[in-house]
Coordinates of C-alpha atoms in Angstrom, one line a residue:
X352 CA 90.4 131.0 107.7
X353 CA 88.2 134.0 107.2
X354 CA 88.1 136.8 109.2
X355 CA 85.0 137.6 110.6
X356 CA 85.8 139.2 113.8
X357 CA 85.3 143.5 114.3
X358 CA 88.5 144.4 116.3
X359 CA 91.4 145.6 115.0
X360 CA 93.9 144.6 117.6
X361 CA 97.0 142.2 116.4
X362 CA 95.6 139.4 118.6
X363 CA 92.1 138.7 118.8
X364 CA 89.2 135.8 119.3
X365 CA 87.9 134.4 116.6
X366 CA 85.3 131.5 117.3
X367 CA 86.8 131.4 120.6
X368 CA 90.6 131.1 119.3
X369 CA 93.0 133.3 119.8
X370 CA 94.4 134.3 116.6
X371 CA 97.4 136.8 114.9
X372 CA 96.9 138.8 111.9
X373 CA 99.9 140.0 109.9
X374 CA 99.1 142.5 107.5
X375 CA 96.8 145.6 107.4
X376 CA 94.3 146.2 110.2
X377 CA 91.3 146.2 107.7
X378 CA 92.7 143.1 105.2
X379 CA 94.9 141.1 107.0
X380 CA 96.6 139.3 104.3
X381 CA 97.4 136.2 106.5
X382 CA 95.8 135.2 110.3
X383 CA 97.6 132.9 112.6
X384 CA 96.4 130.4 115.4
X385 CA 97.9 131.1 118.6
X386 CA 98.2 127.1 118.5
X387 CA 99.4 126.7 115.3
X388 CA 102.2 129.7 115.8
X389 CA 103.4 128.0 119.3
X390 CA 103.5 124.2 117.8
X391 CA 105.0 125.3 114.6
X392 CA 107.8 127.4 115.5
X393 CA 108.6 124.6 118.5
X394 CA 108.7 122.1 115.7
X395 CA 111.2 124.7 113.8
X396 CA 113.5 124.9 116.8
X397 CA 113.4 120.8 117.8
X398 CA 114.2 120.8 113.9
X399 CA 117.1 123.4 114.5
X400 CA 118.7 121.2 117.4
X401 CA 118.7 117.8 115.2
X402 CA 120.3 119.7 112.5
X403 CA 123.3 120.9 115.2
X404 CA 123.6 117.3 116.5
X405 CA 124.0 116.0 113.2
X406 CA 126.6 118.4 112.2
X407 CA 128.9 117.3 115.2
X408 CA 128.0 113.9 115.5
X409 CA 129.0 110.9 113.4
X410 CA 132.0 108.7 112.6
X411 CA 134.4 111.5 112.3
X412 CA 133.6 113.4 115.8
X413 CA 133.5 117.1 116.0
X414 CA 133.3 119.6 118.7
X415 CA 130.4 122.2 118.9
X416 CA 133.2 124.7 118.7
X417 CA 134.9 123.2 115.9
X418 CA 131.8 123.0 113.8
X419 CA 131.1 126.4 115.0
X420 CA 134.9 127.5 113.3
X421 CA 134.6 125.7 110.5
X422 CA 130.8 127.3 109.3
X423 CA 132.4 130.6 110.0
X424 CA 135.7 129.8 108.0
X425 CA 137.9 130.1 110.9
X426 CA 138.4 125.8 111.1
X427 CA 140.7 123.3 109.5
X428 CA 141.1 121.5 106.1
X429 CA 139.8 119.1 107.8
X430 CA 137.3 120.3 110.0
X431 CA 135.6 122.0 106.9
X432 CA 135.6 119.2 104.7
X433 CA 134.0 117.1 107.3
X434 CA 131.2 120.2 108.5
X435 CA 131.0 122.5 105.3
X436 CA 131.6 120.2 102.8
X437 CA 129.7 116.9 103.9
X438 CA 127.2 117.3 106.5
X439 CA 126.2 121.0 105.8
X440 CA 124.6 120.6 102.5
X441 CA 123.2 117.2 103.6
X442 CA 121.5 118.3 106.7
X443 CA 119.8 121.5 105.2
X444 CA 118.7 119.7 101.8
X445 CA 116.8 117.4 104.5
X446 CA 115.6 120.0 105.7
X447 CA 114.3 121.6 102.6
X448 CA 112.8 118.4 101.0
X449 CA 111.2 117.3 104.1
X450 CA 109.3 120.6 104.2
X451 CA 108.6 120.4 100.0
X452 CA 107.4 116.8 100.2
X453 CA 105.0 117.3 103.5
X454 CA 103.4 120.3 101.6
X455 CA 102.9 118.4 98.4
X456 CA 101.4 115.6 100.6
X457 CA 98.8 118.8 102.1
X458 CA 97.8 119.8 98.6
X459 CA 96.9 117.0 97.2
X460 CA 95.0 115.6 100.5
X461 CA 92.9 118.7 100.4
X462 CA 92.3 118.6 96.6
X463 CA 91.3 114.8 96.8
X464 CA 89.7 115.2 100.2
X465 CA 91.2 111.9 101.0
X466 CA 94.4 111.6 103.1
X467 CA 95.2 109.1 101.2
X468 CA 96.4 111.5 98.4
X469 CA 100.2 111.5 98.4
X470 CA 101.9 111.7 95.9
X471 CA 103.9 108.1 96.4
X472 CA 100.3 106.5 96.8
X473 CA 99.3 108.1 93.4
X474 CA 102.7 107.0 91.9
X475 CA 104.1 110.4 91.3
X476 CA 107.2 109.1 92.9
X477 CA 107.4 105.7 91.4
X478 CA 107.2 107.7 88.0
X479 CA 110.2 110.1 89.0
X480 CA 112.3 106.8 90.0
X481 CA 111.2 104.7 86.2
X482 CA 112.7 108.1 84.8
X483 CA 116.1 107.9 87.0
X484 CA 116.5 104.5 86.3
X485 CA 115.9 104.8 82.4
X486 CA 118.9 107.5 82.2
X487 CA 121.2 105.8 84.5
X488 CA 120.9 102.0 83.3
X489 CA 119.9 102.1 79.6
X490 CA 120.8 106.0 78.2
X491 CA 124.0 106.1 80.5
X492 CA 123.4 109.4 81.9
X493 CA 125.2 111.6 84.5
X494 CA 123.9 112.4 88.1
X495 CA 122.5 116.2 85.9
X496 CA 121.0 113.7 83.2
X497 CA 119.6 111.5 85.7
X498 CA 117.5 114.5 87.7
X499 CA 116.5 115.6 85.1
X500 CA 114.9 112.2 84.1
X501 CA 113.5 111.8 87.0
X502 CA 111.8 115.5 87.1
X503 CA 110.0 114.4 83.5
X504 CA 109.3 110.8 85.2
X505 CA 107.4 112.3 87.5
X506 CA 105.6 115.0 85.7
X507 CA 104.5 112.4 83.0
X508 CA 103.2 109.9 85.2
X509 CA 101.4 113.0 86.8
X510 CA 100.1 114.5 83.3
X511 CA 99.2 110.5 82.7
X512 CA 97.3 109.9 86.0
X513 CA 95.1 112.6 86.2
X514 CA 94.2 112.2 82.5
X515 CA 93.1 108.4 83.0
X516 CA 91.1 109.5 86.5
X517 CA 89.8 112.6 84.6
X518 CA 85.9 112.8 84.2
X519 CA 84.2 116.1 83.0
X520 CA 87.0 118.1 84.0
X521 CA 89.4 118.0 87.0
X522 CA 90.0 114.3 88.6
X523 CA 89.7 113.7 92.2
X524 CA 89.0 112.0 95.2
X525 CA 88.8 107.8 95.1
X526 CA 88.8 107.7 91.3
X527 CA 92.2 109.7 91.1
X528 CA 93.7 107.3 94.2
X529 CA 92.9 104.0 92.7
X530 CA 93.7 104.9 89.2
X531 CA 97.3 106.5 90.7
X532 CA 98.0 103.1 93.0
X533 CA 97.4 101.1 89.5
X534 CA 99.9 103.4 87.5
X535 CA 102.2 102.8 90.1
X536 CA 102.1 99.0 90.3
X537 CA 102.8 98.9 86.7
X538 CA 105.5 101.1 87.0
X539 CA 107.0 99.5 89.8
X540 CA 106.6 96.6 87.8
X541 CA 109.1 97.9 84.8
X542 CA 111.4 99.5 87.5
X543 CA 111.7 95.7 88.6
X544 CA 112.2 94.6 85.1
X545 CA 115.2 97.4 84.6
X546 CA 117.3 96.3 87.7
X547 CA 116.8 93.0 86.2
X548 CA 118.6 93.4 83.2
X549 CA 121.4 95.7 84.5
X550 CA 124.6 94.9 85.6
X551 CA 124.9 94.1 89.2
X552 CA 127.0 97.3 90.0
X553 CA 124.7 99.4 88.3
X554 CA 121.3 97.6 89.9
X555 CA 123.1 98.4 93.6
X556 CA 123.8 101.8 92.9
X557 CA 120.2 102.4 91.2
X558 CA 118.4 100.7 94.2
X559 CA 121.1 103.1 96.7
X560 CA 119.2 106.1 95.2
X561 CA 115.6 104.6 95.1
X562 CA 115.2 104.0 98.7
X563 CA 115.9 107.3 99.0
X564 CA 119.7 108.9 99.6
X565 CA 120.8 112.0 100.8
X566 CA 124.7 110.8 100.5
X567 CA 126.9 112.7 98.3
X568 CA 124.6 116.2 98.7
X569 CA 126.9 119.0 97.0
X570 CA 126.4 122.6 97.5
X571 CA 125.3 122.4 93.7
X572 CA 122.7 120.0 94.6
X573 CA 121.2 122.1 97.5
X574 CA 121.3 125.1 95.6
X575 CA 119.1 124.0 92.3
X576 CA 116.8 122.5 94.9
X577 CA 116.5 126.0 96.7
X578 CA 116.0 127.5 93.5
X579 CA 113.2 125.4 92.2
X580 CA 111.3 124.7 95.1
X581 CA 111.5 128.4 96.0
X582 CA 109.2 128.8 92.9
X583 CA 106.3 126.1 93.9
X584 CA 106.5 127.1 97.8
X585 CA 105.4 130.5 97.1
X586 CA 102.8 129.5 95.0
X587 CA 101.5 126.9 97.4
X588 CA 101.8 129.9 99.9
X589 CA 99.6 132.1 97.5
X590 CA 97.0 129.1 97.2
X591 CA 96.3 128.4 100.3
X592 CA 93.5 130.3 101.2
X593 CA 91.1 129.5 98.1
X594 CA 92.5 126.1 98.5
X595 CA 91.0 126.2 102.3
X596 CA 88.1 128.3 100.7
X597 CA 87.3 124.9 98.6
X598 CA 87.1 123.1 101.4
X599 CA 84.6 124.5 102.7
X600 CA 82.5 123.7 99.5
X601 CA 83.1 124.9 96.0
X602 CA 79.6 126.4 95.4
X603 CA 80.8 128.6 98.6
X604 CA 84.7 129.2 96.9
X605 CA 82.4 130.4 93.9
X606 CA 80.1 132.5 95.2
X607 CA 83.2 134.3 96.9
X608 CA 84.3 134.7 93.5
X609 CA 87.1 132.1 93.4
X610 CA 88.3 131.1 90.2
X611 CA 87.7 127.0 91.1
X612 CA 89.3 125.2 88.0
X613 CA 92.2 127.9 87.8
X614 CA 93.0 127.2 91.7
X615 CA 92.4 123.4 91.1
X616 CA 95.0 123.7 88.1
X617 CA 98.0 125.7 89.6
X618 CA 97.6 123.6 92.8
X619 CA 98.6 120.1 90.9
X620 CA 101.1 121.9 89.6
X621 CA 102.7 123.4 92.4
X622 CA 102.4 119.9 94.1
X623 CA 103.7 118.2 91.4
X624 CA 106.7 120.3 91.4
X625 CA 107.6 120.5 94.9
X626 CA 107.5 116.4 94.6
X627 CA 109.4 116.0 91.5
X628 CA 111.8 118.4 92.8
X629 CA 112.4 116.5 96.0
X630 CA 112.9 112.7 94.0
X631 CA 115.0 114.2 91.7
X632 CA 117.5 115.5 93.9
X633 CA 117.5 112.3 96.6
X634 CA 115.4 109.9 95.4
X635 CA 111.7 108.9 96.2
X636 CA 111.3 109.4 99.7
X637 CA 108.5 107.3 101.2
X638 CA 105.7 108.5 103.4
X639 CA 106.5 111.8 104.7
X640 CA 104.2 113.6 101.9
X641 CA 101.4 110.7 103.2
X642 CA 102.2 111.1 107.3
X643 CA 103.2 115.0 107.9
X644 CA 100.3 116.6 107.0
X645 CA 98.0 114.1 108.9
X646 CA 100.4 114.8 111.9
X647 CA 100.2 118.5 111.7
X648 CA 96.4 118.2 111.7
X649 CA 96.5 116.8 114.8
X650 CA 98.8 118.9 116.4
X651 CA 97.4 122.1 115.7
X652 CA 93.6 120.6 115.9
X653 CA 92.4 122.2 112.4
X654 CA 90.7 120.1 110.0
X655 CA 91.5 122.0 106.8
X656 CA 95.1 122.9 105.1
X657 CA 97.4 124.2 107.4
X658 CA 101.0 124.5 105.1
X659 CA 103.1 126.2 107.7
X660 CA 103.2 123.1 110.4
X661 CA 102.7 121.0 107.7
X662 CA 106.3 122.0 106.0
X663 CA 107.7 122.1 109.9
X664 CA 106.5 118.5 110.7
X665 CA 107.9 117.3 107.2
X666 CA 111.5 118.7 107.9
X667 CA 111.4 117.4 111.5
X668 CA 110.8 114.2 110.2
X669 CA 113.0 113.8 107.5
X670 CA 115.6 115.6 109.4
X671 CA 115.3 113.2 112.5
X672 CA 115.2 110.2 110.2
X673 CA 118.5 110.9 108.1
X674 CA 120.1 111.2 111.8
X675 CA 118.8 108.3 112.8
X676 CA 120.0 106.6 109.5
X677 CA 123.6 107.7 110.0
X678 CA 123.6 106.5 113.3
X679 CA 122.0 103.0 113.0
X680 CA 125.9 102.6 111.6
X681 CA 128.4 105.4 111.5
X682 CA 130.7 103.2 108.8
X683 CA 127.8 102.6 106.5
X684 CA 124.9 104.6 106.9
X685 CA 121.4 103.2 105.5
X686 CA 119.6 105.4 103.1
X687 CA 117.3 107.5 104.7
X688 CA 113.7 106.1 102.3
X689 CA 114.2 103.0 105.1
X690 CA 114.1 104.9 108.0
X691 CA 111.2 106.6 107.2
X692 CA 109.1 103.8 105.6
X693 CA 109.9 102.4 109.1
X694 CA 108.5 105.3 110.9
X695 CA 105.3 105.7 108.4
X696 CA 104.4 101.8 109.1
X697 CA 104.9 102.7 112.8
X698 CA 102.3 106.0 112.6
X699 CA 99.7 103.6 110.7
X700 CA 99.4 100.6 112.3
X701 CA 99.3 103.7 115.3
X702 CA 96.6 105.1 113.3
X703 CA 94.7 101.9 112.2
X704 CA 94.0 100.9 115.7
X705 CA 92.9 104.1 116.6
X706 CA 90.3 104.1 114.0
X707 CA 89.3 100.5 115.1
X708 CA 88.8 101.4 118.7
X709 CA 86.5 104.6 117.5
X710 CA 84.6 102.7 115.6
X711 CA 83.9 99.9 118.0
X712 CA 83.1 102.4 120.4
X713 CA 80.7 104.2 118.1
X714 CA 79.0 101.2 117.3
X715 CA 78.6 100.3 120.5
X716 CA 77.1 103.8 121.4
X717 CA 74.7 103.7 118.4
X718 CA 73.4 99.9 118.2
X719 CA 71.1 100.5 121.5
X720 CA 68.9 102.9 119.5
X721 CA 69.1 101.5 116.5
X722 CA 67.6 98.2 118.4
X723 CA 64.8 100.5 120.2
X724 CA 63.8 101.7 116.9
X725 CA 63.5 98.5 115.4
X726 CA 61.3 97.4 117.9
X727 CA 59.3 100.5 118.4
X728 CA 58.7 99.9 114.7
X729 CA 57.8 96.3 115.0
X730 CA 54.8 97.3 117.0
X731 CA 53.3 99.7 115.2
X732 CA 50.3 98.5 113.4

């Protein structure tokens, strides 16, 4: 958003929205909906009180105050195996991802301009699992070898992607969205073909992490996601205003003096990173890159990027899902990909028949003229 208004006050109107600048009074460096700051952090604090429930709850019950010990090193072995050890890591990496995969899912929607463009409807993600599934069935690596297949999965099926969709210059939009959905049939394609020819242990345990698994989250785990997503969220965070700039038009993003192919550039790669990041560590998670940012639109009523309630809604999400995963069956919790495929086929079958009903109404608003200016037409000589 630019600013345009004259005062200087914290809070001010602009186009009749009340709005927060943080920064200097003269060059804000970032301004704030009063709508989007309310929603967002009400998202973070629903988010908070999933991630408490899930800490006490499940098949091994714990007391608030026991979880409360143990996270301040004052519990049991027990208790802090169960809290620290298990459902710690897990619930924040859920966190985390949910927030890294919704923001990938924003920047490429705005570069494409389609909200189609997620990254597991271009294939990025069916990339990242052909890569697990070629170090853990046919190279034989470990779970270090294995993310770091699936981190070059992804990034080559990215790097091949946008080169097939590429013409004079950067790819985008339809072209970029149909050529990704065809590179990910084939690829889901070989993925079939490796299960295939495994053994059957192997084939359950590969197909365990491809649905998408936050089991067996380690401190380890959490901390090299921290560490690389920390990287491609502060970019995002740096790109989103001449990615909102853009959007506008580029001829506009130009004439401001915006560096287009540059922005364009370190945007695909900070969206490809935050994605590859997230299947690495659990596995390909399935439409909350293609539903949170299309949610957070909606909530916070702006049609261009908006990152911050984007990364909320993704975290709610994924956070809320993974609970309801564990508690579908405490003894064997379901992996967390089929809770949220669940969810994304509830949100657009929600979202197809809204568009239906629009449209019918629309057409039922416009025919009448159209039908007076056909005949007004007919009657001229």
């Amino acid at each position: 958003m630019v600013n345009t208004a004259t005062s200087t006050a914290d809070s001010e109107l602009e186009f009749g929205r009340k709005i927060f600048r943080i920064g200097p009074k003269d060059r804000p460096f970032m301004l704030i909906g009063a709508r989007t700051a309310v929603i967002t952090v009400s998202l973070w604090l629903a988010t908070a009180v999933i991630a408490i429930f899930s800490l006490v709850d499940g098949s091994a019950s714990i007391t608030g105050a026991e979880a409360f010990a143990a996270l301040t090193g004052n519990g049991d072995s027990y208790t802090n195996m169960i809290v620290v050890e298990w459902r710690a890591p897990r619930t924040l990496l859920a966190i985390l991802l949910g927030a890294t995969l919704a923001m990938s899912g924003a920047i490429f929607q705005n570069l494409t301009a389609n909200p189609l463009g997620s990254p597991d409807v271009i294939g990025f993600q069916t990339g990242s699992y052909t890569g697990a599934l070629i170090v853990m069935l046919i190279i034989g690596g470990g779970s270090t070898q294995t993310l770091i297949g699936a981190l070059i999965g992804g990034i080559t099926t990215a790097l091949v992607v946008f080169f097939l969709a590429s013409k004079r210059g950067f790819a985008g939009g339809v072209r970029l969205i149909i050529v990704g959905i065809a590179v990910s049939a084939m690829l889901a394609s070989l993925n079939v073909w490796i299960l295939l020819t495994a053994s059957v242990e192997d084939a359950i345990m590969a197909s365990l992490w491809g649905a998408g698994n936050l089991a067996g989250t380690s401190w380890n785990s959490l901390l090299l996601a921290v560490v690389g997503s920390a990287i491609f969220i502060v970019m995002a965070a740096f790109l989103a205003r001449p990615m909102r700039l853009m959007q506008i038009g580029i001829p506009f993003a130009v004439a401001l003096g915006q560096n287009v192919r540059l922005v364009q550039i370190l945007a695909v790669v900070a969206g490809i990173g935050l994605t590859a990041l997230a299947t690495a560590t659990a596995g390909p998670i399935s439409f909350i890159a293609l539903a949170a940012p299309q949610i957070a639109r909606r909530l916070v009523h702006v049609d261009g990027l908006a990152l911050a309630p984007t990364a909320a809604v993704g975290s709610f999400l994924l956070i809320l899902a993974d609970t309801v995963a564990q508690r579908i069956d405490p003894e064997s919790p379901l992996p967390v990909g089929i809770v949220t495929v669940s969810i994304g086929g509830v949100y657009f079958l929600w979202l197809l028949i809204r568009e239906g009903r629009r449209k019918s109404h629309v057409s039922w608003q416009i025919r009448p003229g159209l039908e007076t200016r056909t005949k007004s037409c007919a009657q001229e000589p």
